Tab-separated table of C-alpha atoms and ligand atoms in Angstrom:
chain	number	residue	atom	x	y	z
A	7	MET	CA	0.000	0.000	0.000
A	8	ASN	CA	1.339	3.433	-0.929
A	9	LYS	CA	2.015	5.805	1.928
A	10	VAL	CA	0.383	8.653	0.067
A	11	VAL	CA	-2.600	8.235	-2.235
A	12	TRP	CA	-3.253	11.573	-3.844
A	13	SER	CA	-5.330	13.605	-6.233
A	14	HIS	CA	-5.110	17.139	-7.548
A	15	SER	CA	-7.210	18.493	-4.687
A	16	ALA	CA	-5.266	16.549	-2.036
A	17	LEU	CA	-1.951	17.913	-3.308
A	18	LYS	CA	-3.388	21.406	-3.424
A	19	ASP	CA	-4.653	21.047	0.144
A	20	TYR	CA	-1.238	19.882	1.365
A	21	GLU	CA	0.566	22.732	-0.339
A	22	SER	CA	-1.888	25.339	0.940
A	23	CYS	CA	-1.476	24.201	4.580
A	24	ALA	CA	0.128	20.960	5.767
A	25	ARG	CA	-1.497	21.192	9.196
A	26	LYS	CA	-4.973	21.451	7.749
A	27	TYR	CA	-4.180	18.560	5.391
A	28	GLU	CA	-3.143	16.381	8.322
A	29	LYS	CA	-6.218	17.174	10.435
A	30	VAL	CA	-8.706	16.880	7.580
A	31	ARG	CA	-7.266	14.274	5.213
A	32	VAL	CA	-4.966	12.136	7.360
A	33	LEU	CA	-6.657	12.149	10.767
A	34	LYS	CA	-10.112	12.795	9.298
A	35	LEU	CA	-11.118	14.928	12.250
A	36	HIS	CA	-13.398	17.171	10.225
A	37	LYS	CA	-16.213	16.083	7.972
A	38	PHE	CA	-16.797	17.718	4.600
A	39	GLU	CA	-19.648	20.158	4.965
A	40	GLU	CA	-21.869	20.771	2.001
A	41	THR	CA	-22.646	24.392	1.186
A	42	GLU	CA	-25.126	25.968	-1.179
A	43	ALA	CA	-22.286	26.434	-3.702
A	44	THR	CA	-21.008	22.843	-3.523
A	45	ARG	CA	-24.579	21.478	-3.792
A	46	TYR	CA	-25.161	23.592	-6.909
A	47	GLY	CA	-21.892	22.340	-8.410
A	48	THR	CA	-22.772	18.695	-7.751
A	49	GLN	CA	-26.225	19.113	-9.310
A	50	LEU	CA	-24.808	20.800	-12.406
A	51	HIS	CA	-22.182	18.091	-12.883
A	52	LEU	CA	-24.870	15.403	-12.661
A	53	ALA	CA	-27.152	17.244	-15.080
A	54	ALA	CA	-24.319	17.624	-17.626
A	55	GLU	CA	-23.310	13.981	-17.226
A	56	GLU	CA	-26.858	12.709	-17.790
A	57	TYR	CA	-27.417	15.091	-20.704
A	58	ILE	CA	-24.369	13.886	-22.625
A	59	ARG	CA	-24.366	10.234	-21.585
A	60	ASP	CA	-28.112	9.477	-21.491
A	61	ASP	CA	-29.597	12.256	-23.607
A	62	LYS	CA	-31.660	13.273	-20.581
A	63	PRO	CA	-33.058	16.813	-20.875
A	64	LEU	CA	-31.385	19.409	-18.690
A	65	PRO	CA	-33.382	20.661	-15.711
A	66	GLU	CA	-34.702	24.182	-16.322
A	67	GLN	CA	-32.185	25.762	-13.943
A	68	PHE	CA	-29.269	24.453	-16.046
A	69	SER	CA	-30.698	25.113	-19.498
A	70	PHE	CA	-28.121	27.897	-19.909
A	71	ILE	CA	-25.355	25.305	-20.473
A	72	GLN	CA	-27.182	23.464	-23.239
A	73	THR	CA	-25.515	25.289	-26.134
A	74	THR	CA	-22.064	24.619	-24.685
A	75	LEU	CA	-22.815	20.956	-24.043
A	76	ASP	CA	-24.267	20.565	-27.539
A	77	ALA	CA	-21.059	21.953	-29.031
A	78	LEU	CA	-18.990	19.444	-27.024
A	79	ASN	CA	-21.341	16.616	-27.896
A	80	LYS	CA	-20.909	17.339	-31.601
A	81	ARG	CA	-17.190	16.636	-31.469
A	82	SER	CA	-16.195	13.310	-32.928
A	83	GLY	CA	-14.842	10.709	-30.545
A	84	ARG	CA	-15.897	8.549	-27.633
A	85	LYS	CA	-17.608	10.567	-24.883
A	86	LEU	CA	-16.777	9.409	-21.390
A	87	CYS	CA	-18.581	11.233	-18.581
A	88	GLU	CA	-17.256	11.503	-15.022
A	89	HIS	CA	-14.497	9.169	-16.120
A	90	GLN	CA	-12.434	7.812	-13.238
A	91	MET	CA	-8.723	7.172	-13.782
A	92	ALA	CA	-6.319	5.704	-11.262
A	93	LEU	CA	-2.626	4.850	-11.585
A	94	THR	CA	-0.030	2.898	-9.659
A	95	ILE	CA	3.235	4.535	-8.663
A	96	ASP	CA	4.726	3.060	-11.854
A	97	LEU	CA	2.047	4.915	-13.814
A	98	GLN	CA	0.147	1.786	-14.735
A	99	PRO	CA	-3.670	2.040	-14.925
A	100	CYS	CA	-5.270	0.300	-11.962
A	101	ALA	CA	-8.594	-0.100	-10.154
A	102	TRP	CA	-10.051	3.030	-8.535
A	103	VAL	CA	-9.904	1.331	-5.134
A	104	GLY	CA	-7.167	-1.140	-4.311
A	105	PRO	CA	-3.824	-1.603	-2.626
A	106	ASP	CA	-1.784	-0.337	-5.589
A	107	VAL	CA	-3.504	2.956	-6.304
A	108	TRP	CA	-1.169	5.972	-6.097
A	109	VAL	CA	-3.051	8.775	-7.824
A	110	ARG	CA	-6.674	9.313	-8.813
A	111	GLY	CA	-8.487	11.775	-11.033
A	112	ILE	CA	-11.958	12.155	-12.521
A	113	ALA	CA	-12.534	13.847	-15.869
A	114	ASP	CA	-15.940	15.541	-15.993
A	115	LEU	CA	-16.005	14.935	-19.721
A	116	LEU	CA	-13.370	13.073	-21.713
A	117	ILE	CA	-13.620	12.827	-25.482
A	118	VAL	CA	-11.245	10.345	-27.056
A	119	ASP	CA	-10.815	10.696	-30.790
A	120	ASP	CA	-9.043	7.503	-31.804
A	121	ASP	CA	-8.772	8.619	-35.437
A	122	ILE	CA	-6.631	11.669	-34.788
A	123	LEU	CA	-5.022	10.317	-31.598
A	124	THR	CA	-6.227	13.326	-29.646
A	125	ALA	CA	-8.301	13.649	-26.490
A	126	TRP	CA	-10.307	16.524	-25.020
A	127	VAL	CA	-10.740	16.894	-21.287
A	128	VAL	CA	-13.342	19.290	-19.965
A	129	ASP	CA	-13.798	20.304	-16.368
A	130	TYR	CA	-16.985	22.175	-15.486
A	131	LYS	CA	-16.527	25.023	-13.027
A	132	THR	CA	-19.428	26.746	-11.330
A	133	GLY	CA	-17.245	29.212	-9.414
A	134	ASN	CA	-15.294	32.319	-10.266
A	135	ASN	CA	-12.891	32.458	-13.207
A	136	LYS	CA	-10.557	34.940	-11.539
A	137	TYR	CA	-7.778	32.457	-10.649
A	138	PRO	CA	-8.097	29.512	-13.026
A	139	ASP	CA	-6.207	26.482	-11.752
A	140	LEU	CA	-4.675	24.946	-14.862
A	141	GLU	CA	-2.718	22.403	-12.874
A	142	GLN	CA	-5.813	20.259	-12.576
A	143	LEU	CA	-5.848	19.975	-16.360
A	144	ARG	CA	-2.162	19.058	-16.440
A	145	LEU	CA	-2.774	16.109	-14.135
A	146	MET	CA	-5.837	15.067	-16.139
A	147	ALA	CA	-3.781	15.132	-19.354
A	148	LEU	CA	-1.113	12.960	-17.726
A	149	MET	CA	-3.731	10.476	-16.570
A	150	VAL	CA	-5.193	10.333	-20.076
A	151	PHE	CA	-1.764	9.593	-21.601
A	152	ALA	CA	-1.320	6.732	-19.122
A	153	HIS	CA	-4.801	5.291	-19.686
A	154	PHE	CA	-4.900	5.749	-23.454
A	155	PRO	CA	-1.411	4.891	-24.727
A	156	HIS	CA	-2.227	5.755	-28.348
A	157	ILE	CA	-3.217	9.354	-27.550
A	158	ARG	CA	-0.520	11.846	-28.612
A	159	LYS	CA	-2.102	15.148	-27.630
A	160	VAL	CA	-4.575	16.312	-24.996
A	161	ASN	CA	-6.564	19.516	-25.343
A	162	ALA	CA	-8.098	20.443	-22.025
A	163	ALA	CA	-10.311	23.227	-20.759
A	164	LEU	CA	-11.790	24.626	-17.594
A	165	LEU	CA	-15.316	25.568	-18.521
A	166	PHE	CA	-16.619	28.325	-16.296
A	167	VAL	CA	-20.257	27.676	-17.059
A	168	VAL	CA	-21.783	30.495	-15.034
A	169	LYS	CA	-19.228	33.043	-16.212
A	170	ASN	CA	-19.396	31.740	-19.775
A	171	ASP	CA	-15.622	31.542	-20.033
A	172	MET	CA	-13.181	28.857	-21.077
A	173	VAL	CA	-9.527	28.549	-20.066
A	174	LYS	CA	-7.560	26.190	-22.264
A	175	PHE	CA	-4.522	23.996	-21.755
A	176	GLN	CA	-2.693	21.689	-24.116
A	177	MET	CA	-0.162	18.940	-23.555
A	178	ALA	CA	1.794	16.678	-25.885
A	179	ARG	CA	2.855	13.196	-24.861
A	180	GLU	CA	6.550	14.217	-25.086
A	181	ASP	CA	6.032	16.576	-22.139
A	182	ALA	CA	4.570	13.974	-19.812
A	183	ASP	CA	7.777	12.594	-18.269
A	184	LYS	CA	8.991	15.960	-17.048
A	185	ALA	CA	5.587	16.780	-15.587
A	186	TRP	CA	5.459	13.482	-13.677
A	187	TRP	CA	8.858	14.235	-12.102
A	188	ASN	CA	7.512	17.514	-10.832
A	189	TYR	CA	4.680	15.625	-9.141
A	190	ARG	CA	6.980	12.955	-7.722
A	191	GLU	CA	9.084	15.621	-6.016
A	192	ARG	CA	6.022	17.261	-4.508
A	193	ILE	CA	4.485	13.989	-3.319
A	194	ALA	CA	7.832	13.110	-1.711
A	195	ARG	CA	7.297	16.110	0.589
A	196	ILE	CA	3.971	14.680	1.766
A	197	GLU	CA	5.654	11.320	2.372
A	198	GLN	CA	8.329	13.083	4.371
A	199	ALA	CA	5.678	14.777	6.519
A	200	HIS	CA	4.170	11.349	7.238
A	201	ASP	CA	7.623	10.021	8.191
A	202	THR	CA	8.615	12.932	10.420
A	203	GLY	CA	5.170	13.829	11.779
A	204	VAL	CA	5.896	17.483	10.966
A	205	TRP	CA	2.834	19.218	9.503
A	206	ASN	CA	3.591	22.911	9.492
A	207	PRO	CA	0.782	25.467	9.543
A	208	LYS	CA	0.677	28.006	6.728
A	209	PRO	CA	-1.499	30.941	7.797
A	210	SER	CA	-3.333	32.683	4.994
A	211	PRO	CA	-6.394	34.880	4.424
A	212	LEU	CA	-8.323	31.586	4.107
A	213	CYS	CA	-7.795	30.646	7.780
A	214	PRO	CA	-11.263	31.907	8.858
A	215	TRP	CA	-12.840	29.238	6.602
A	216	CYS	CA	-10.600	26.423	7.874
A	217	PRO	CA	-12.356	23.748	9.971
A	218	VAL	CA	-9.303	23.392	12.284
A	219	HIS	CA	-10.465	25.739	15.034
A	220	SER	CA	-7.820	24.318	17.381
A	221	CYS	CA	-5.067	25.962	15.306
A	222	GLU	CA	-3.553	29.080	16.870
A	223	HIS	CA	-3.885	30.881	13.540
A	224	HIS	CA	-7.639	30.384	13.395
A	225	PRO	CA	-9.636	33.467	14.418
A	226	LYS	CA	-11.937	31.215	16.497
A	227	HIS	CA	-9.040	29.671	18.443
B	319	LIG	S1	-6.182	27.933	10.532
B	319	LIG	FE1	-4.862	28.427	8.813
B	319	LIG	S2	-2.816	27.827	9.481
B	319	LIG	FE2	-4.255	26.850	10.856
B	319	LIG	S3	-4.621	24.830	10.004
B	319	LIG	FE3	-6.200	26.157	9.189
B	319	LIG	S4	-5.406	26.921	7.239
B	319	LIG	FE4	-3.694	26.090	8.427
């Protein structure tokens, strides 16, 4: 079993504050609390998934994304919705749950065009487009290369559905090795924290929203 099983959001959490990561993700002291915004995001993802996969009409509240989804649906290639991809530490595809899993990622929409050896990865975002996080797309592209060995190029996009904006990212298979090394180095830091038991706090303007009220940097401490 790998010491660290990670995802884009887990790595982001660790790098934003190791102490919070330990309390929330390692010790599991704080449950995920659903908010109005997260509930809306979950509902939209489900509506988009069912629209593309099952041809199920969009609920009225999400009809504003129909034109965008229709444009994606028109692309040639296999459409895979909410597609789960997991890899071993040797970058071999593996089961989503199991002793060998090292990294996991879910593509909201993956379109695999076997004819032109190209894939499209789309991630729906219901939040603000002010600070687009392209790293999520980088990891998705890497996962696609590992799961679909014939694919040479991945075009990816964050689709800010409410803001009607799209932020694009592209990766060629030749760039994958270097990108994986970057991740290996960063995951090694999480492994080191497990080994040493040192989980340093990283105070930020986000502390008031952190569930770790016991931390001296939390305003409710
Ligand atoms: S309050 Fe701030 S510093 Fe403390 S654990 Fe939470 S995010 Fe980290």
